[in-house]
């Protein structure tokens, strides 16, 4: 496994691999990331992983400074998962003096996380476009955990004719349903005990959908009702939207993305389930 810090090194190393998967991450890796790495390795024969806590996707009051980092541990985990290339650039390598470009994906970036975190998706789209250009992967792997991000990246790659196949993989969860996230380390014991309520709430909506409920507002209300039993939560949004356009639905047709964001103390958690379509 080669650990590379510069774009020049990545370009030189890239040529050894006829097909290559890419898994972009912000590090502090967990089984959610590693499942993407193993899948990319299995499907592409070789995998590159980027570890970069991208400053442009954090708002001024967000957790950039305290975002968890442990490069030595990440590298050991990637070695075990079959990583071939690991790209760990500095912020100056990605955003050198004079950097002035930005990718804005319209429409699908407006609601949900885009509304709650202005500028977030421009930061994400720009850094992912750069990673695609630097690594030139055959396929790039993203988690359904960040459902809107996956929609935004897929839209960008299609709109801009990027020669990469975007793959979205299932959310990996703890045994109690909590979606794995690097940010889960922020949770104190009582918060950690309360956190699985989010997936229980989403699962309730899924059960209602599977029982025939198609009124989106009834599904939203059911999610809110389950979360309300846990007073530690401050709900940011509960959404039942088209999985493709992310527009809020009145009635659910074939499928819907049921998603939410909620604060638990100082930690903001997001989660979602797709109903009516494989992949949760
Ligand atoms: P992050 O390091 O949080 O930026 O995540 C890097 C990639 O891993 C993104 O594509 C995420 O959607 C994905 N990811 C994060 N958590 C999970 C999870 N629990 N299950 C599946 N994929 C995940």
mmCIF file of C-alpha atoms and ligand atoms in Angstrom:
data_model
loop_
_atom_site.group_PDB
_atom_site.id
_atom_site.type_symbol
_atom_site.label_atom_id
_atom_site.label_comp_id
_atom_site.label_asym_id
_atom_site.label_seq_id
_atom_site.Cartn_x
_atom_site.Cartn_y
_atom_site.Cartn_z
ATOM 1 C CA UNK A 1 0.000 0.000 0.000
ATOM 2 C CA UNK A 2 1.432 3.348 -1.042
ATOM 3 C CA UNK A 3 0.696 6.442 1.030
ATOM 4 C CA UNK A 4 0.969 9.569 -1.119
ATOM 5 C CA UNK A 5 0.749 13.239 -0.192
ATOM 6 C CA UNK A 6 1.067 15.019 -3.533
ATOM 7 C CA UNK A 7 -0.940 15.111 -6.758
ATOM 8 C CA UNK A 8 2.228 14.399 -8.734
ATOM 9 C CA UNK A 9 2.849 11.201 -6.744
ATOM 10 C CA UNK A 10 -0.746 10.040 -7.274
ATOM 11 C CA UNK A 11 -0.573 10.626 -11.024
ATOM 12 C CA UNK A 12 2.646 8.611 -11.237
ATOM 13 C CA UNK A 13 1.269 5.739 -9.138
ATOM 14 C CA UNK A 14 -2.104 5.679 -10.934
ATOM 15 C CA UNK A 15 -0.661 4.371 -14.192
ATOM 16 C CA UNK A 16 0.110 0.970 -12.631
ATOM 17 C CA UNK A 17 -3.610 0.123 -12.409
ATOM 18 C CA UNK A 18 -5.753 -0.544 -15.488
ATOM 19 C CA UNK A 19 -8.924 -0.206 -13.401
ATOM 20 C CA UNK A 20 -9.082 1.536 -10.067
ATOM 21 C CA UNK A 21 -11.827 2.229 -7.530
ATOM 22 C CA UNK A 22 -11.819 5.406 -5.451
ATOM 23 C CA UNK A 23 -13.283 5.856 -1.973
ATOM 24 C CA UNK A 24 -13.180 9.510 -0.879
ATOM 25 C CA UNK A 25 -13.222 9.902 2.923
ATOM 26 C CA UNK A 26 -12.473 12.359 5.699
ATOM 27 C CA UNK A 27 -10.671 9.655 7.684
ATOM 28 C CA UNK A 28 -11.308 8.336 11.203
ATOM 29 C CA UNK A 29 -12.388 5.233 9.377
ATOM 30 C CA UNK A 30 -15.023 2.758 10.457
ATOM 31 C CA UNK A 31 -16.724 -0.290 8.988
ATOM 32 C CA UNK A 32 -18.908 1.922 6.741
ATOM 33 C CA UNK A 33 -15.801 3.218 4.978
ATOM 34 C CA UNK A 34 -14.100 -0.187 4.981
ATOM 35 C CA UNK A 35 -17.110 -1.874 3.371
ATOM 36 C CA UNK A 36 -16.773 0.622 0.497
ATOM 37 C CA UNK A 37 -13.041 -0.092 0.246
ATOM 38 C CA UNK A 38 -13.540 -3.856 0.127
ATOM 39 C CA UNK A 39 -16.288 -3.543 -2.477
ATOM 40 C CA UNK A 40 -14.170 -1.229 -4.629
ATOM 41 C CA UNK A 41 -11.242 -3.637 -4.388
ATOM 42 C CA UNK A 42 -13.438 -6.621 -5.310
ATOM 43 C CA UNK A 43 -15.048 -4.850 -8.281
ATOM 44 C CA UNK A 44 -12.044 -2.915 -9.641
ATOM 45 C CA UNK A 45 -9.078 -5.068 -8.614
ATOM 46 C CA UNK A 46 -7.385 -2.093 -6.958
ATOM 47 C CA UNK A 47 -8.558 0.710 -4.700
ATOM 48 C CA UNK A 48 -7.431 4.219 -3.863
ATOM 49 C CA UNK A 49 -8.690 5.904 -0.705
ATOM 50 C CA UNK A 50 -8.426 9.619 -0.077
ATOM 51 C CA UNK A 51 -8.277 10.944 3.469
ATOM 52 C CA UNK A 52 -8.886 14.678 3.500
ATOM 53 C CA UNK A 53 -10.891 16.722 5.987
ATOM 54 C CA UNK A 54 -12.061 19.192 3.385
ATOM 55 C CA UNK A 55 -12.300 22.655 4.956
ATOM 56 C CA UNK A 56 -14.565 24.093 2.247
ATOM 57 C CA UNK A 57 -17.453 21.781 3.109
ATOM 58 C CA UNK A 58 -17.603 22.941 6.737
ATOM 59 C CA UNK A 59 -19.559 26.019 7.757
ATOM 60 C CA UNK A 60 -17.947 28.656 10.003
ATOM 61 C CA UNK A 61 -19.726 27.331 13.119
ATOM 62 C CA UNK A 62 -19.230 23.640 12.319
ATOM 63 C CA UNK A 63 -16.803 21.062 13.694
ATOM 64 C CA UNK A 64 -13.793 21.375 11.329
ATOM 65 C CA UNK A 65 -11.286 22.028 14.143
ATOM 66 C CA UNK A 66 -12.481 19.165 16.336
ATOM 67 C CA UNK A 67 -13.253 16.655 13.552
ATOM 68 C CA UNK A 68 -11.664 13.369 14.754
ATOM 69 C CA UNK A 69 -8.382 12.354 13.142
ATOM 70 C CA UNK A 70 -6.130 9.268 13.553
ATOM 71 C CA UNK A 71 -4.024 8.682 10.454
ATOM 72 C CA UNK A 72 -1.930 5.815 11.895
ATOM 73 C CA UNK A 73 -5.053 3.854 12.771
ATOM 74 C CA UNK A 74 -6.659 4.639 9.390
ATOM 75 C CA UNK A 75 -3.594 3.359 7.521
ATOM 76 C CA UNK A 76 -3.555 0.112 9.519
ATOM 77 C CA UNK A 77 -7.255 -0.437 8.761
ATOM 78 C CA UNK A 78 -6.736 0.268 5.042
ATOM 79 C CA UNK A 79 -3.780 -2.110 4.891
ATOM 80 C CA UNK A 80 -6.090 -4.801 6.321
ATOM 81 C CA UNK A 81 -8.875 -3.960 3.841
ATOM 82 C CA UNK A 82 -6.610 -4.299 0.787
ATOM 83 C CA UNK A 83 -5.938 -0.620 0.052
ATOM 84 C CA UNK A 84 -3.514 0.014 -2.806
ATOM 85 C CA UNK A 85 -3.145 3.817 -2.814
ATOM 86 C CA UNK A 86 -3.910 6.205 0.024
ATOM 87 C CA UNK A 87 -3.940 9.914 -0.812
ATOM 88 C CA UNK A 88 -3.473 12.160 2.232
ATOM 89 C CA UNK A 89 -3.028 15.663 0.819
ATOM 90 C CA UNK A 90 -2.564 18.842 2.829
ATOM 91 C CA UNK A 91 -5.115 21.639 2.421
ATOM 92 C CA UNK A 92 -2.455 23.612 0.510
ATOM 93 C CA UNK A 93 -2.010 20.740 -1.961
ATOM 94 C CA UNK A 94 -5.733 20.771 -2.770
ATOM 95 C CA UNK A 95 -6.272 24.542 -2.509
ATOM 96 C CA UNK A 96 -3.008 26.231 -3.526
ATOM 97 C CA UNK A 97 -2.612 29.994 -3.430
ATOM 98 C CA UNK A 98 -4.848 31.587 -6.047
ATOM 99 C CA UNK A 99 -7.402 28.759 -6.111
ATOM 100 C CA UNK A 100 -10.641 30.317 -7.416
ATOM 101 C CA UNK A 101 -12.969 27.638 -8.849
ATOM 102 C CA UNK A 102 -16.098 26.060 -7.489
ATOM 103 C CA UNK A 103 -18.660 23.551 -8.729
ATOM 104 C CA UNK A 104 -22.286 24.431 -7.998
ATOM 105 C CA UNK A 105 -24.822 21.674 -8.617
ATOM 106 C CA UNK A 106 -28.250 23.259 -8.690
ATOM 107 C CA UNK A 107 -31.629 21.868 -7.612
ATOM 108 C CA UNK A 108 -30.724 18.755 -5.650
ATOM 109 C CA UNK A 109 -28.408 20.789 -3.394
ATOM 110 C CA UNK A 110 -31.183 23.187 -2.311
ATOM 111 C CA UNK A 111 -33.231 21.226 0.281
ATOM 112 C CA UNK A 112 -32.306 19.152 3.345
ATOM 113 C CA UNK A 113 -28.569 19.316 4.109
ATOM 114 C CA UNK A 114 -28.152 22.061 1.525
ATOM 115 C CA UNK A 115 -30.658 24.262 3.343
ATOM 116 C CA UNK A 116 -29.172 23.485 6.753
ATOM 117 C CA UNK A 117 -25.540 23.860 5.648
ATOM 118 C CA UNK A 118 -25.136 26.683 3.104
ATOM 119 C CA UNK A 119 -22.137 26.115 0.817
ATOM 120 C CA UNK A 120 -21.647 22.534 2.006
ATOM 121 C CA UNK A 121 -22.374 20.844 -1.304
ATOM 122 C CA UNK A 122 -20.319 23.294 -3.356
ATOM 123 C CA UNK A 123 -17.404 22.308 -1.115
ATOM 124 C CA UNK A 124 -18.179 18.609 -1.549
ATOM 125 C CA UNK A 125 -18.714 18.773 -5.322
ATOM 126 C CA UNK A 126 -15.554 20.790 -5.888
ATOM 127 C CA UNK A 127 -13.296 18.522 -3.855
ATOM 128 C CA UNK A 128 -14.806 15.344 -5.336
ATOM 129 C CA UNK A 129 -14.364 16.736 -8.869
ATOM 130 C CA UNK A 130 -10.732 17.436 -8.041
ATOM 131 C CA UNK A 131 -10.280 13.928 -6.624
ATOM 132 C CA UNK A 132 -11.820 12.453 -9.792
ATOM 133 C CA UNK A 133 -9.385 14.469 -11.920
ATOM 134 C CA UNK A 134 -6.392 13.619 -9.752
ATOM 135 C CA UNK A 135 -7.058 9.892 -9.275
ATOM 136 C CA UNK A 136 -9.005 9.231 -12.504
ATOM 137 C CA UNK A 137 -10.864 6.264 -11.021
ATOM 138 C CA UNK A 138 -12.856 3.778 -13.062
ATOM 139 C CA UNK A 139 -15.517 3.793 -10.370
ATOM 140 C CA UNK A 140 -16.036 5.887 -7.260
ATOM 141 C CA UNK A 141 -17.855 4.577 -4.180
ATOM 142 C CA UNK A 142 -20.135 6.547 -1.871
ATOM 143 C CA UNK A 143 -22.379 5.584 1.038
ATOM 144 C CA UNK A 144 -26.161 5.801 1.119
ATOM 145 C CA UNK A 145 -25.657 7.158 4.671
ATOM 146 C CA UNK A 146 -25.069 10.544 2.993
ATOM 147 C CA UNK A 147 -27.979 10.127 0.593
ATOM 148 C CA UNK A 148 -28.100 13.691 -0.694
ATOM 149 C CA UNK A 149 -24.345 13.728 -1.248
ATOM 150 C CA UNK A 150 -24.684 10.599 -3.389
ATOM 151 C CA UNK A 151 -27.424 12.281 -5.460
ATOM 152 C CA UNK A 152 -25.335 15.451 -5.865
ATOM 153 C CA UNK A 153 -22.203 13.572 -6.948
ATOM 154 C CA UNK A 154 -24.166 11.391 -9.376
ATOM 155 C CA UNK A 155 -25.772 14.526 -10.867
ATOM 156 C CA UNK A 156 -22.397 16.275 -11.198
ATOM 157 C CA UNK A 157 -20.697 13.283 -12.832
ATOM 158 C CA UNK A 158 -23.565 12.896 -15.326
ATOM 159 C CA UNK A 159 -23.928 16.625 -16.084
ATOM 160 C CA UNK A 160 -20.208 17.187 -16.598
ATOM 161 C CA UNK A 161 -19.590 13.918 -18.505
ATOM 162 C CA UNK A 162 -17.041 12.752 -15.968
ATOM 163 C CA UNK A 163 -15.673 9.381 -17.110
ATOM 164 C CA UNK A 164 -16.337 7.620 -13.822
ATOM 165 C CA UNK A 165 -19.072 5.290 -12.657
ATOM 166 C CA UNK A 166 -20.595 6.419 -9.370
ATOM 167 C CA UNK A 167 -21.572 3.530 -7.085
ATOM 168 C CA UNK A 168 -23.736 4.004 -3.982
ATOM 169 C CA UNK A 169 -23.548 1.350 -1.274
ATOM 170 C CA UNK A 170 -25.813 0.466 1.651
ATOM 171 C CA UNK A 171 -25.519 2.140 5.030
ATOM 172 C CA UNK A 172 -23.586 0.083 7.576
ATOM 173 C CA UNK A 173 -25.131 0.138 11.055
ATOM 174 C CA UNK A 174 -24.298 -0.843 14.610
ATOM 175 C CA UNK A 175 -26.228 -3.831 15.965
ATOM 176 C CA UNK A 176 -28.721 -1.425 17.571
ATOM 177 C CA UNK A 177 -29.369 0.363 14.266
ATOM 178 C CA UNK A 178 -27.239 3.493 14.706
ATOM 179 C CA UNK A 179 -25.610 4.335 11.375
ATOM 180 C CA UNK A 180 -21.822 4.257 11.685
ATOM 181 C CA UNK A 181 -20.324 7.738 11.535
ATOM 182 C CA UNK A 182 -16.971 9.246 12.464
ATOM 183 C CA UNK A 183 -18.985 11.805 14.448
ATOM 184 C CA UNK A 184 -20.459 9.120 16.738
ATOM 185 C CA UNK A 185 -17.335 9.539 18.918
ATOM 186 C CA UNK A 186 -18.745 12.907 19.991
ATOM 187 C CA UNK A 187 -21.677 11.196 21.720
ATOM 188 C CA UNK A 188 -21.588 10.861 25.499
ATOM 189 C CA UNK A 189 -22.920 7.596 27.020
ATOM 190 C CA UNK A 190 -26.501 8.849 27.506
ATOM 191 C CA UNK A 191 -26.521 10.332 23.988
ATOM 192 C CA UNK A 192 -25.146 7.117 22.532
ATOM 193 C CA UNK A 193 -27.916 5.190 24.278
ATOM 194 C CA UNK A 194 -30.542 7.543 22.787
ATOM 195 C CA UNK A 195 -29.084 7.664 19.258
ATOM 196 C CA UNK A 196 -30.648 4.421 17.872
ATOM 197 C CA UNK A 197 -34.050 6.138 18.214
ATOM 198 C CA UNK A 198 -33.374 7.730 14.822
ATOM 199 C CA UNK A 199 -33.224 4.418 12.979
ATOM 200 C CA UNK A 200 -36.200 3.137 14.962
ATOM 201 C CA UNK A 201 -38.147 6.176 13.750
ATOM 202 C CA UNK A 202 -37.098 5.599 10.130
ATOM 203 C CA UNK A 203 -37.920 1.898 10.453
ATOM 204 C CA UNK A 204 -41.398 2.794 11.692
ATOM 205 C CA UNK A 205 -41.965 4.837 8.521
ATOM 206 C CA UNK A 206 -40.692 1.970 6.434
ATOM 207 C CA UNK A 207 -43.048 -0.455 8.184
ATOM 208 C CA UNK A 208 -45.992 1.884 7.552
ATOM 209 C CA UNK A 209 -44.996 2.183 3.875
ATOM 210 C CA UNK A 210 -44.725 -1.582 3.582
ATOM 211 C CA UNK A 211 -48.177 -1.845 5.171
ATOM 212 C CA UNK A 212 -49.563 0.300 2.345
ATOM 213 C CA UNK A 213 -49.357 3.857 3.699
ATOM 214 C CA UNK A 214 -48.673 6.286 0.865
ATOM 215 C CA UNK A 215 -49.442 9.651 2.440
ATOM 216 C CA UNK A 216 -46.071 11.363 2.874
ATOM 217 C CA UNK A 217 -47.221 13.607 5.726
ATOM 218 C CA UNK A 218 -48.403 10.566 7.695
ATOM 219 C CA UNK A 219 -44.947 9.017 7.232
ATOM 220 C CA UNK A 220 -43.210 12.249 8.343
ATOM 221 C CA UNK A 221 -45.482 12.483 11.388
ATOM 222 C CA UNK A 222 -44.715 8.884 12.348
ATOM 223 C CA UNK A 223 -40.975 9.597 12.276
ATOM 224 C CA UNK A 224 -41.401 12.732 14.408
ATOM 225 C CA UNK A 225 -43.612 10.878 16.850
ATOM 226 C CA UNK A 226 -41.009 8.172 17.549
ATOM 227 C CA UNK A 227 -38.226 10.762 17.956
ATOM 228 C CA UNK A 228 -40.401 12.833 20.310
ATOM 229 C CA UNK A 229 -40.254 9.982 22.834
ATOM 230 C CA UNK A 230 -36.586 10.845 23.319
ATOM 231 C CA UNK A 231 -36.489 14.428 24.621
ATOM 232 C CA UNK A 232 -32.727 14.786 24.070
ATOM 233 C CA UNK A 233 -33.306 15.238 20.341
ATOM 234 C CA UNK A 234 -33.819 18.531 18.597
ATOM 235 C CA UNK A 235 -35.123 17.672 15.131
ATOM 236 C CA UNK A 236 -33.752 19.716 12.258
ATOM 237 C CA UNK A 237 -35.871 18.163 9.485
ATOM 238 C CA UNK A 238 -37.853 15.044 8.627
ATOM 239 C CA UNK A 239 -38.301 14.535 4.908
ATOM 240 C CA UNK A 240 -40.168 12.166 2.609
ATOM 241 C CA UNK A 241 -38.877 13.054 -0.825
ATOM 242 C CA UNK A 242 -38.265 11.736 -4.299
ATOM 243 C CA UNK A 243 -35.011 9.703 -4.177
ATOM 244 C CA UNK A 244 -33.982 11.240 -7.516
ATOM 245 C CA UNK A 245 -34.965 14.924 -7.325
ATOM 246 C CA UNK A 246 -35.187 15.227 -3.503
ATOM 247 C CA UNK A 247 -38.446 17.165 -3.873
ATOM 248 C CA UNK A 248 -40.889 16.662 -0.997
ATOM 249 C CA UNK A 249 -43.745 14.324 -1.846
ATOM 250 C CA UNK A 250 -47.449 14.593 -1.101
ATOM 251 C CA UNK A 251 -48.200 11.005 -1.986
ATOM 252 C CA UNK A 252 -45.495 8.390 -2.328
ATOM 253 C CA UNK A 253 -45.497 6.610 -5.646
ATOM 254 C CA UNK A 254 -43.069 3.744 -6.131
ATOM 255 C CA UNK A 255 -40.297 4.933 -3.870
ATOM 256 C CA UNK A 256 -39.241 7.603 -1.410
ATOM 257 C CA UNK A 257 -36.186 8.701 0.507
ATOM 258 C CA UNK A 258 -37.153 9.107 4.163
ATOM 259 C CA UNK A 259 -34.414 11.209 5.737
ATOM 260 C CA UNK A 260 -33.790 13.249 8.836
ATOM 261 C CA UNK A 261 -31.289 15.391 10.681
ATOM 262 C CA UNK A 262 -31.394 15.867 14.434
ATOM 263 C CA UNK A 263 -29.186 17.333 17.101
ATOM 264 C CA UNK A 264 -28.243 15.291 20.116
ATOM 265 C CA UNK A 265 -26.414 17.681 22.443
ATOM 266 C CA UNK A 266 -23.607 19.216 20.380
ATOM 267 C CA UNK A 267 -23.717 16.485 17.730
ATOM 268 C CA UNK A 268 -25.738 16.683 14.548
ATOM 269 C CA UNK A 269 -26.735 13.264 13.195
ATOM 270 C CA UNK A 270 -28.254 12.389 9.816
ATOM 271 C CA UNK A 271 -29.795 9.136 8.670
ATOM 272 C CA UNK A 272 -32.198 7.841 6.036
ATOM 273 C CA UNK A 273 -33.931 4.824 4.565
ATOM 274 C CA UNK A 274 -35.054 4.270 1.011
ATOM 275 C CA UNK A 275 -38.541 2.789 0.846
ATOM 276 C CA UNK A 276 -39.852 1.005 -2.228
ATOM 277 C CA UNK A 277 -36.366 0.472 -3.604
ATOM 278 C CA UNK A 278 -33.545 -1.869 -2.587
ATOM 279 C CA UNK A 279 -30.789 -0.273 -0.501
ATOM 280 C CA UNK A 280 -31.311 1.001 3.054
HETATM 281 P P1 LIG B 1 -16.932 10.621 5.386
HETATM 282 O O1 LIG B 1 -15.580 10.186 5.856
HETATM 283 O O2 LIG B 1 -17.929 10.783 6.484
HETATM 284 O O3 LIG B 1 -16.878 11.791 4.436
HETATM 285 O O4 LIG B 1 -17.518 9.420 4.527
HETATM 286 C C1 LIG B 1 -16.822 8.918 3.411
HETATM 287 C C2 LIG B 1 -17.718 7.990 2.634
HETATM 288 O O5 LIG B 1 -18.140 6.914 3.467
HETATM 289 C C3 LIG B 1 -18.987 8.691 2.141
HETATM 290 O O6 LIG B 1 -19.307 8.231 0.840
HETATM 291 C C4 LIG B 1 -20.013 8.245 3.148
HETATM 292 O O7 LIG B 1 -21.334 8.253 2.645
HETATM 293 C C5 LIG B 1 -19.543 6.831 3.439
HETATM 294 N N1 LIG B 1 -20.071 6.388 4.728
HETATM 295 C C6 LIG B 1 -19.995 7.042 5.909
HETATM 296 N N2 LIG B 1 -20.651 6.357 6.872
HETATM 297 C C7 LIG B 1 -21.165 5.253 6.280
HETATM 298 C C8 LIG B 1 -21.963 4.153 6.727
HETATM 299 N N3 LIG B 1 -22.357 4.041 7.989
HETATM 300 N N4 LIG B 1 -22.309 3.213 5.827
HETATM 301 C C9 LIG B 1 -21.928 3.308 4.522
HETATM 302 N N5 LIG B 1 -21.162 4.314 4.037
HETATM 303 C C10 LIG B 1 -20.800 5.277 4.899
#
